[in-house]
Amino acid sequence: MTQAAVEVWRELACPRDRSALEPRGEALVCAEGHEYPFVDGIPVMVVDDELAPTQPGYWSSPEQVERVREAEPPPVEGEAVDPYVAELILGTHGNLYKHLSAGLSRYPIPDFPLPRGDGELLLDIGCNWGRWTIAAARRGYRPIGIDPSFEAIVAARRIARQLKVDARYVVADARRLPFADETFDVVFSYGVLQHFSKADVGISVDDVRRVLKRDGYSWVQMPNSLGALNVVRLAQRRFREGDAFEVRYWKPSELRRVFGRIGPTELSTDGFFTLNPQKRDLDLLPRRFRAVVHVSEALKRAHAPTTLADSVNIRSTRHR
Ligand SMILES: C[S@@+](CC[C@H](N)C(=O)[O-])C[C@H]1O[C@@H](n2cnc3c(N)ncnc32)[C@H](O)[C@@H]1O
Ligand SMILES: [Zn+2]
């Protein structure tokens, strides 16, 4: 491996014991001998240990890596949208975007919800093809996106290259972050931790705290069980907690308690009556769904209480 490649990855650490990594051939190795390959230049740092994959069918494995390497499509030209985006739209963007699985006229990239950055190092957890990672880069941050799916990360790298966005990507798990302590200014995550069991969210929150710099902060989107739409969804499944990759719903008090482990925590509204549509995507949505976004934005402007919002943002500042 070239010195340049090692330099680029100097933020990485062993996800098992957090110790420093040294290059050896096409791999990174820690002092304990744990080894992580670079596959076509992508660090693959998911760990096979007692934590079961959160999303087994979509998890990096030797088979997934082989399949993706054999079938990687060519990069698309000009303004065209990489076909992976339409293929994944239901998974990344949610039900209101379903009709777009037939194809897209532009990339559905949201406005980044944080203040303009000035080169701050930002981690995007569960980035998939990187809509938020790209949004963060365009807003002035220096982002690293992680996702346990090799397929998603290969697509993310391909799309970032097409769009000439400066972003780095690693195959990794939110619960086993492959970074040294106190690495990031900001940790961001949207639509990811909501699919984890409550125990797995606890593990991720503790690891987010660990990789945040002192005074750094995290910004995580989660569903509120007191939101009107979520009450209906919960009733439809007879108030089951949920399993596998189903959405788990959290009370604001529970969110404050768990994320409070990072440090002082505040909730704000992401949306009412919906878990994901973005104002920036209005032109891509059918008229009836546009109305939902307009109502949600109006309620936000009217300062409707966050405790009743369906989707909330949780901002936690790491204690000194
Ligand atoms: C609903 S998608 C959201 C993707 C992206 N954040 C967005 O908003 O477009 C959920 C993502 O979480 C990823 N994911 C699943 N388990 C994960 C884990 N343990 N750690 C990090 N990401 C995970 C999935 O691979 C998938 O890309
Ligand atoms: Zn190690």
PDB file of N, CA, C and O in Angstrom, residues 197-198 234 237 239-243 246-249:
ATOM      1  N   SER A 197     -32.258  -2.751  17.497  1.00  0.00           N
ATOM      2  CA  SER A 197     -32.868  -3.064  18.792  1.00  0.00           C
ATOM      3  C   SER A 197     -32.419  -1.991  19.779  1.00  0.00           C
ATOM      4  O   SER A 197     -31.402  -1.320  19.568  1.00  0.00           O
ATOM      5  N   LYS A 198     -33.154  -1.836  20.867  1.00  0.00           N
ATOM      6  CA  LYS A 198     -32.799  -0.795  21.833  1.00  0.00           C
ATOM      7  C   LYS A 198     -31.425  -1.080  22.453  1.00  0.00           C
ATOM      8  O   LYS A 198     -30.648  -0.160  22.726  1.00  0.00           O
ATOM      9  N   LEU A 234     -47.852   1.975  15.145  1.00  0.00           N
ATOM     10  CA  LEU A 234     -47.676   1.070  16.287  1.00  0.00           C
ATOM     11  C   LEU A 234     -48.943   0.264  16.532  1.00  0.00           C
ATOM     12  O   LEU A 234     -48.877  -0.947  16.783  1.00  0.00           O
ATOM     13  N   ARG A 237     -49.355  -2.615  14.267  1.00  0.00           N
ATOM     14  CA  ARG A 237     -48.612  -3.840  14.599  1.00  0.00           C
ATOM     15  C   ARG A 237     -48.848  -4.243  16.056  1.00  0.00           C
ATOM     16  O   ARG A 237     -48.023  -4.921  16.663  1.00  0.00           O
ATOM     17  N   PHE A 239     -48.707  -2.756  18.842  1.00  0.00           N
ATOM     18  CA  PHE A 239     -47.741  -2.247  19.816  1.00  0.00           C
ATOM     19  C   PHE A 239     -46.596  -3.216  20.111  1.00  0.00           C
ATOM     20  O   PHE A 239     -45.989  -3.187  21.169  1.00  0.00           O
ATOM     21  N   ARG A 240     -46.318  -4.068  19.125  1.00  0.00           N
ATOM     22  CA  ARG A 240     -45.123  -4.917  19.245  1.00  0.00           C
ATOM     23  C   ARG A 240     -43.891  -4.023  19.226  1.00  0.00           C
ATOM     24  O   ARG A 240     -43.856  -3.024  18.521  1.00  0.00           O
ATOM     25  N   GLU A 241     -42.856  -4.431  19.931  1.00  0.00           N
ATOM     26  CA  GLU A 241     -41.600  -3.664  19.959  1.00  0.00           C
ATOM     27  C   GLU A 241     -40.959  -3.611  18.567  1.00  0.00           C
ATOM     28  O   GLU A 241     -40.367  -2.621  18.173  1.00  0.00           O
ATOM     29  N   GLY A 242     -41.098  -4.698  17.811  1.00  0.00           N
ATOM     30  CA  GLY A 242     -40.472  -4.774  16.482  1.00  0.00           C
ATOM     31  C   GLY A 242     -39.260  -5.674  16.545  1.00  0.00           C
ATOM     32  O   GLY A 242     -38.613  -5.794  17.590  1.00  0.00           O
ATOM     33  N   ASP A 243     -38.931  -6.323  15.410  1.00  0.00           N
ATOM     34  CA  ASP A 243     -37.705  -7.116  15.394  1.00  0.00           C
ATOM     35  C   ASP A 243     -37.005  -6.961  14.051  1.00  0.00           C
ATOM     36  O   ASP A 243     -37.429  -6.160  13.212  1.00  0.00           O
ATOM     37  N   GLU A 246     -37.084  -3.855  11.511  1.00  0.00           N
ATOM     38  CA  GLU A 246     -38.288  -3.017  11.653  1.00  0.00           C
ATOM     39  C   GLU A 246     -37.948  -1.743  12.431  1.00  0.00           C
ATOM     40  O   GLU A 246     -37.062  -1.761  13.286  1.00  0.00           O
ATOM     41  N   VAL A 247     -38.730  -0.687  12.162  1.00  0.00           N
ATOM     42  CA  VAL A 247     -38.522   0.557  12.923  1.00  0.00           C
ATOM     43  C   VAL A 247     -38.933   0.334  14.382  1.00  0.00           C
ATOM     44  O   VAL A 247     -39.945  -0.295  14.659  1.00  0.00           O
ATOM     45  N   ARG A 248     -38.088   0.823  15.301  1.00  0.00           N
ATOM     46  CA  ARG A 248     -38.438   0.815  16.741  1.00  0.00           C
ATOM     47  C   ARG A 248     -38.825   2.242  17.090  1.00  0.00           C
ATOM     48  O   ARG A 248     -38.176   3.188  16.632  1.00  0.00           O
ATOM     49  N   TYR A 249     -39.851   2.379  17.903  1.00  0.00           N
ATOM     50  CA  TYR A 249     -40.327   3.720  18.274  1.00  0.00           C
ATOM     51  C   TYR A 249     -39.904   4.029  19.696  1.00  0.00           C
ATOM     52  O   TYR A 249     -39.952   3.166  20.563  1.00  0.00           O
TER      53      TYR A 249
END
